[in-house]
Coordinates of C-alpha atoms in Angstrom, one line a residue:
M19 CA -33.6 66.9 34.8
T20 CA -33.8 70.3 33.2
V21 CA -30.8 72.5 33.5
T22 CA -31.0 76.3 33.3
V23 CA -27.8 78.3 32.4
A24 CA -27.6 82.0 33.0
I25 CA -25.3 83.6 30.4
D26 CA -23.4 86.8 30.8
C27 CA -23.9 87.9 27.2
M28 CA -21.9 91.1 27.5
G29 CA -18.6 89.6 28.8
G30 CA -15.5 88.8 26.8
D31 CA -13.8 90.4 23.8
H32 CA -16.8 89.9 21.5
G33 CA -19.9 90.0 23.6
P34 CA -23.3 89.1 22.2
I35 CA -22.1 88.3 18.7
V36 CA -20.4 85.2 20.2
T37 CA -22.5 84.4 23.3
V38 CA -26.0 84.6 21.7
P39 CA -25.2 82.2 18.7
A40 CA -23.5 79.9 21.2
A41 CA -26.7 79.8 23.4
L42 CA -28.9 79.0 20.4
E43 CA -26.5 76.2 19.4
L44 CA -26.7 74.9 23.0
L45 CA -30.5 74.7 22.9
R46 CA -30.4 73.0 19.5
K47 CA -28.0 70.3 20.8
H48 CA -29.6 69.7 24.2
E49 CA -33.3 69.4 24.7
D50 CA -33.0 69.3 28.5
V51 CA -31.3 72.7 28.7
C52 CA -32.8 76.2 29.1
A53 CA -30.9 79.5 28.8
I54 CA -31.3 83.0 30.3
L55 CA -29.5 85.6 28.2
V56 CA -28.4 88.4 30.5
G57 CA -27.3 91.8 29.3
L58 CA -28.4 94.8 27.2
E59 CA -31.6 93.7 25.5
E60 CA -31.2 96.1 22.6
K61 CA -27.9 94.4 21.8
I62 CA -29.1 90.8 22.3
R63 CA -32.6 90.7 20.8
P64 CA -31.6 91.6 17.2
L65 CA -29.2 88.5 17.1
I66 CA -32.1 86.1 17.7
P67 CA -34.1 85.3 14.5
G68 CA -37.8 85.2 14.8
E69 CA -39.7 84.5 18.0
L70 CA -37.8 83.5 21.1
P71 CA -37.5 79.7 21.5
S72 CA -39.6 78.3 24.4
R73 CA -36.4 77.4 26.4
L74 CA -34.8 80.8 26.0
R75 CA -35.6 84.1 27.8
L76 CA -34.0 87.5 28.0
H77 CA -33.1 89.2 31.3
H78 CA -32.2 92.9 30.8
A79 CA -29.1 94.2 32.7
S80 CA -28.2 97.8 32.3
E81 CA -24.5 97.7 33.0
V82 CA -21.4 95.9 31.8
V83 CA -18.2 95.1 33.7
G84 CA -15.2 96.1 31.6
M85 CA -12.4 93.6 30.9
D86 CA -9.9 95.8 32.7
E87 CA -12.2 97.0 35.5
S88 CA -11.2 96.8 39.1
P89 CA -13.1 93.9 40.8
A90 CA -13.7 96.0 43.9
L91 CA -15.3 98.8 41.8
A92 CA -17.4 96.2 39.9
I93 CA -18.8 94.9 43.1
R94 CA -19.4 98.3 44.6
N95 CA -20.6 100.3 41.6
K96 CA -22.2 97.9 39.1
K97 CA -25.0 96.0 40.9
D98 CA -27.0 95.8 37.7
S99 CA -24.1 94.5 35.5
S100 CA -24.8 91.4 33.3
M101 CA -22.2 89.5 35.3
R102 CA -23.8 90.4 38.7
V103 CA -27.3 89.7 37.5
A104 CA -26.4 86.3 36.1
L105 CA -24.9 85.3 39.4
D106 CA -27.9 86.6 41.3
L107 CA -30.0 84.3 39.2
V108 CA -28.0 81.4 40.4
K109 CA -28.2 82.5 44.0
S110 CA -32.0 82.9 43.8
G111 CA -32.4 79.4 42.2
E112 CA -33.7 80.7 38.9
A113 CA -30.6 79.4 37.2
D114 CA -28.5 76.3 38.0
A115 CA -25.2 77.7 36.6
C116 CA -23.6 80.9 35.3
V117 CA -21.2 81.2 32.4
S118 CA -19.2 84.3 31.6
A119 CA -16.3 85.3 29.3
G120 CA -15.8 88.5 31.2
N121 CA -13.2 89.9 33.5
T122 CA -11.7 87.0 35.5
G123 CA -10.9 88.9 38.6
A124 CA -14.3 90.5 38.7
L125 CA -16.1 87.2 38.1
M126 CA -14.2 85.6 40.9
A127 CA -14.8 88.5 43.3
I128 CA -18.5 88.9 42.5
S129 CA -19.1 85.1 42.6
R130 CA -17.6 84.9 46.0
F131 CA -19.5 87.9 47.3
V132 CA -22.9 86.7 45.9
L133 CA -22.7 82.9 46.3
K134 CA -20.2 82.5 49.2
T135 CA -18.0 79.4 49.6
L136 CA -19.1 75.9 50.5
P137 CA -18.8 74.9 54.2
G138 CA -15.2 73.9 54.9
I139 CA -13.8 75.6 51.8
D140 CA -11.7 78.7 52.5
R141 CA -11.1 79.9 48.9
P142 CA -12.6 79.0 45.6
A143 CA -10.2 78.0 42.8
I144 CA -10.0 78.1 39.1
C145 CA -10.0 74.6 37.7
A146 CA -9.4 73.9 33.9
I147 CA -8.9 70.9 31.7
L148 CA -5.6 70.5 29.7
P149 CA -5.1 67.8 27.1
T150 CA -2.6 65.0 27.7
V151 CA -1.2 62.1 25.7
S152 CA -3.7 59.8 27.4
G153 CA -6.7 62.1 27.6
H154 CA -6.9 65.2 29.8
V155 CA -6.0 66.5 33.3
H156 CA -7.8 68.9 35.7
V157 CA -5.5 71.5 37.1
L158 CA -6.2 73.9 39.9
D159 CA -5.6 76.7 40.9
L160 CA -4.9 78.6 37.7
G161 CA -4.8 82.2 39.0
A162 CA -7.4 82.9 41.7
N163 CA -5.0 82.4 44.7
V164 CA -1.4 83.5 44.3
D165 CA -0.4 82.7 47.9
C166 CA -1.7 79.4 49.3
S167 CA -1.3 77.5 52.6
P168 CA -0.8 73.7 52.7
E169 CA -4.5 73.5 53.9
H170 CA -5.6 75.4 50.8
L171 CA -3.8 73.0 48.5
L172 CA -5.4 70.1 50.3
Q173 CA -8.8 71.7 49.7
F174 CA -8.0 72.1 46.0
G175 CA -7.2 68.4 45.9
I176 CA -10.5 67.5 47.5
M177 CA -12.4 69.8 45.1
G178 CA -10.6 68.6 42.0
A179 CA -11.0 64.9 42.9
S180 CA -14.7 65.5 43.6
L181 CA -15.2 67.2 40.3
V182 CA -13.5 64.5 38.3
G183 CA -15.3 61.8 40.2
A184 CA -18.6 63.4 39.4
L185 CA -18.0 64.3 35.8
E186 CA -16.1 61.1 34.8
H187 CA -17.6 58.6 37.2
K188 CA -14.3 57.7 38.7
D189 CA -14.4 56.3 42.2
R190 CA -10.8 57.2 43.1
P191 CA -9.3 59.7 40.6
T192 CA -5.5 60.2 41.1
V193 CA -4.3 63.4 42.6
G194 CA -0.7 64.9 42.3
I195 CA 0.9 68.1 43.4
L196 CA 2.9 70.2 40.9
N197 CA 6.6 70.3 42.0
I198 CA 10.1 70.8 40.7
G199 CA 11.0 67.1 41.2
E200 CA 9.4 63.7 41.9
E201 CA 11.3 63.1 45.2
D202 CA 9.6 63.9 48.5
I203 CA 12.4 66.2 49.6
K204 CA 11.8 68.6 46.6
G205 CA 9.9 71.8 46.8
N206 CA 9.3 74.6 49.3
D207 CA 7.9 74.1 52.8
V208 CA 4.3 74.8 51.7
V209 CA 4.4 72.2 48.9
K210 CA 6.1 69.6 51.1
R211 CA 3.6 70.1 53.9
A212 CA 0.7 70.0 51.5
A213 CA 2.0 66.7 50.1
E214 CA 1.9 65.3 53.7
L215 CA -1.7 66.4 54.1
L216 CA -2.7 64.9 50.8
K217 CA -1.1 61.6 51.8
E218 CA -3.1 61.6 55.0
S219 CA -6.4 62.7 53.4
G220 CA -7.7 59.4 52.0
L221 CA -7.4 60.8 48.4
N222 CA -5.7 58.7 45.8
F223 CA -2.6 60.8 46.1
I224 CA 0.3 59.7 43.8
G225 CA 2.9 62.3 44.9
N226 CA 4.8 65.0 43.1
V227 CA 4.2 65.7 39.4
E228 CA 6.8 67.7 37.4
G229 CA 5.8 70.1 34.7
D230 CA 6.2 67.6 31.9
G231 CA 4.1 65.2 33.8
L232 CA 1.0 67.4 33.2
Y233 CA 1.0 66.4 29.6
K234 CA 2.0 62.8 30.1
G235 CA -1.2 62.2 32.0
E236 CA 0.4 61.1 35.2
A237 CA -2.6 62.2 37.3
D238 CA -6.3 63.0 36.9
V239 CA -6.0 66.1 39.1
V240 CA -2.9 68.3 39.7
V241 CA -2.9 70.9 42.4
C242 CA -0.7 74.0 42.7
D243 CA -1.0 77.6 43.8
G244 CA -2.5 80.2 41.4
F245 CA 0.9 81.8 40.6
V246 CA 2.5 78.6 39.5
G247 CA -0.7 77.3 37.8
N248 CA -1.2 80.5 35.7
V249 CA 2.4 80.6 34.6
A250 CA 2.2 76.9 33.6
L251 CA -1.1 77.6 31.7
K252 CA 0.1 80.7 29.8
T253 CA 3.5 79.0 29.0
S254 CA 1.6 76.0 27.5
E255 CA -0.7 78.2 25.5
G256 CA 2.3 80.2 24.1
L257 CA 4.1 77.0 23.2
A258 CA 1.1 75.7 21.3
Q259 CA 0.8 78.9 19.4
M260 CA 4.5 78.9 18.5
L261 CA 4.3 75.3 17.2
A262 CA 1.3 76.1 15.1
T263 CA 3.1 79.1 13.6
F264 CA 6.2 77.0 12.9
L265 CA 4.1 74.4 11.1
R266 CA 2.4 77.0 8.9
Q267 CA 5.7 78.6 8.1
E268 CA 7.4 75.3 7.2
F269 CA 4.5 74.0 5.0
G270 CA 4.3 77.4 3.2
R271 CA 8.0 77.7 2.5
N272 CA 7.9 76.6 -1.2
L273 CA 5.9 74.7 -3.8
F274 CA 7.2 71.3 -2.6
T275 CA 6.3 71.9 1.1
K276 CA 2.8 73.3 0.0
M277 CA 2.2 70.0 -1.9
A278 CA 3.4 68.1 1.1
A279 CA 0.8 70.0 3.2
V280 CA -2.0 68.9 0.9
V281 CA -0.9 65.3 1.4
A282 CA -0.6 65.7 5.1
L283 CA -3.9 67.6 5.5
P284 CA -5.9 64.8 7.1
V285 CA -3.2 64.3 9.7
L286 CA -2.9 68.0 10.4
K287 CA -6.6 68.3 10.8
H288 CA -6.7 65.5 13.3
F289 CA -3.7 66.9 15.2
K290 CA -5.3 70.4 15.3
R291 CA -8.5 68.9 16.7
R292 CA -6.6 67.0 19.5
V293 CA -4.8 70.2 20.7
D294 CA -7.6 72.7 19.9
H295 CA -8.0 74.7 23.1
R296 CA -11.5 75.6 22.1
R297 CA -12.6 72.0 22.9
Y298 CA -11.5 72.5 26.5
N299 CA -12.9 75.9 27.1
G300 CA -14.7 76.5 30.4
A301 CA -12.8 76.7 33.7
S302 CA -14.8 76.0 36.8
L303 CA -14.8 78.5 39.7
I304 CA -14.9 75.6 42.1
G305 CA -15.7 75.8 45.8
L306 CA -18.6 78.2 45.6
K307 CA -22.3 77.5 46.6
G308 CA -23.2 77.5 42.9
I309 CA -21.8 76.4 39.5
V310 CA -19.8 79.2 37.8
L311 CA -17.7 78.7 34.7
K312 CA -15.3 81.2 33.1
S313 CA -14.9 81.1 29.4
H314 CA -11.8 82.4 27.7
G315 CA -12.3 86.1 26.8
S316 CA -11.4 85.6 23.2
A317 CA -13.7 82.6 22.7
D318 CA -15.6 82.2 19.5
S319 CA -19.1 80.7 19.3
F320 CA -17.9 77.1 19.1
S321 CA -15.6 77.6 22.1
F322 CA -18.2 79.4 24.2
C323 CA -20.8 76.7 23.4
N324 CA -18.4 74.1 24.8
A325 CA -18.2 76.2 28.0
L326 CA -22.0 76.2 28.2
E327 CA -22.1 72.4 27.7
R328 CA -19.5 71.9 30.4
A329 CA -21.6 74.0 32.8
A330 CA -24.7 71.9 32.1
D331 CA -22.7 68.7 32.6
T332 CA -21.3 70.0 35.9
V333 CA -24.9 70.7 37.2
R334 CA -26.1 67.2 36.2
S335 CA -23.1 65.6 38.0
G336 CA -24.1 66.9 41.4
V337 CA -20.5 68.0 42.1
L338 CA -21.5 70.5 44.8
Q339 CA -22.9 67.7 47.0
R340 CA -19.9 65.5 46.3
I341 CA -17.5 68.3 47.5
S342 CA -19.5 68.9 50.6
E343 CA -19.5 65.2 51.5
R344 CA -15.8 64.9 50.8
V345 CA -15.0 67.9 53.0
A346 CA -17.1 66.5 55.8
Q347 CA -15.2 63.2 55.5
Q348 CA -11.9 65.0 55.7
H349 CA -12.9 66.7 58.9
T350 CA -13.7 63.3 60.4
I351 CA -10.3 62.0 59.3
Q352 CA -8.6 65.0 60.9
E353 CA -10.5 64.5 64.2
V354 CA -9.5 60.8 64.3
N355 CA -5.9 61.6 63.7

């Protein structure tokens, strides 16, 4: 199948100087992918050498959503923004997925306004991949929904398990809920009730997962509300940056440590690759009637291309159908109970 990705070229900290080269690299690596570059044509076209590739086209959009702009104002006042137009292309069927590095709040709000949610899903969630000692884990929600009901957390579990099942071909991915302890009595009323619903859901629910369990790889999917998830994500990113700084400082302390750094260089390169957040770029706005991925705002071309590839993989996996089928099954289970 051919996959078409609509790219918000104007979003993020760097805009077209990152998004356009990433799109060209995507086309070079994947012959079954087409791309639509959405944004200010006068900014995009000069970055494409020669004639346009056959699988690439430009779609002019006259406005740009600022990184600090109000989501409500973006919906109301910027109907021809690159973000809105890219999402409109998904709604119309011209594109199979949309990728943006722009304003997260605006992207979520406009996506929900344009695409709507899947039947049986109350709220879309932000789902991202984090590295673990045994591979990786999908975590949701990471900031879209600060206050969640137990039913919302159940829906996050269904969506996360469906996503992992589709992308990684796992029949019964494990699902855990982020909590302050492994025991059933731990947590607030919302988390404890959500755990009960997850146990009854038919998902492969393994129970509570503590913060350190995220990186031990205790579950394929970990659910939490957006407040907790975003704090956990930002704390993890800060810790990784601090450790990288400490390593540079220690290896650069004197001539002996600099020589040690040369000897250790192959190990350090492998370590850097394993924890490189750029390899995991591309968070799914899951639960919508369309594939939407959010790239980190500061992404470089390598990182943004990874988000584009993740979007194409998500389309190929048929994840939207899997979520719809799993939600329908859950309604049947609830009716029987």
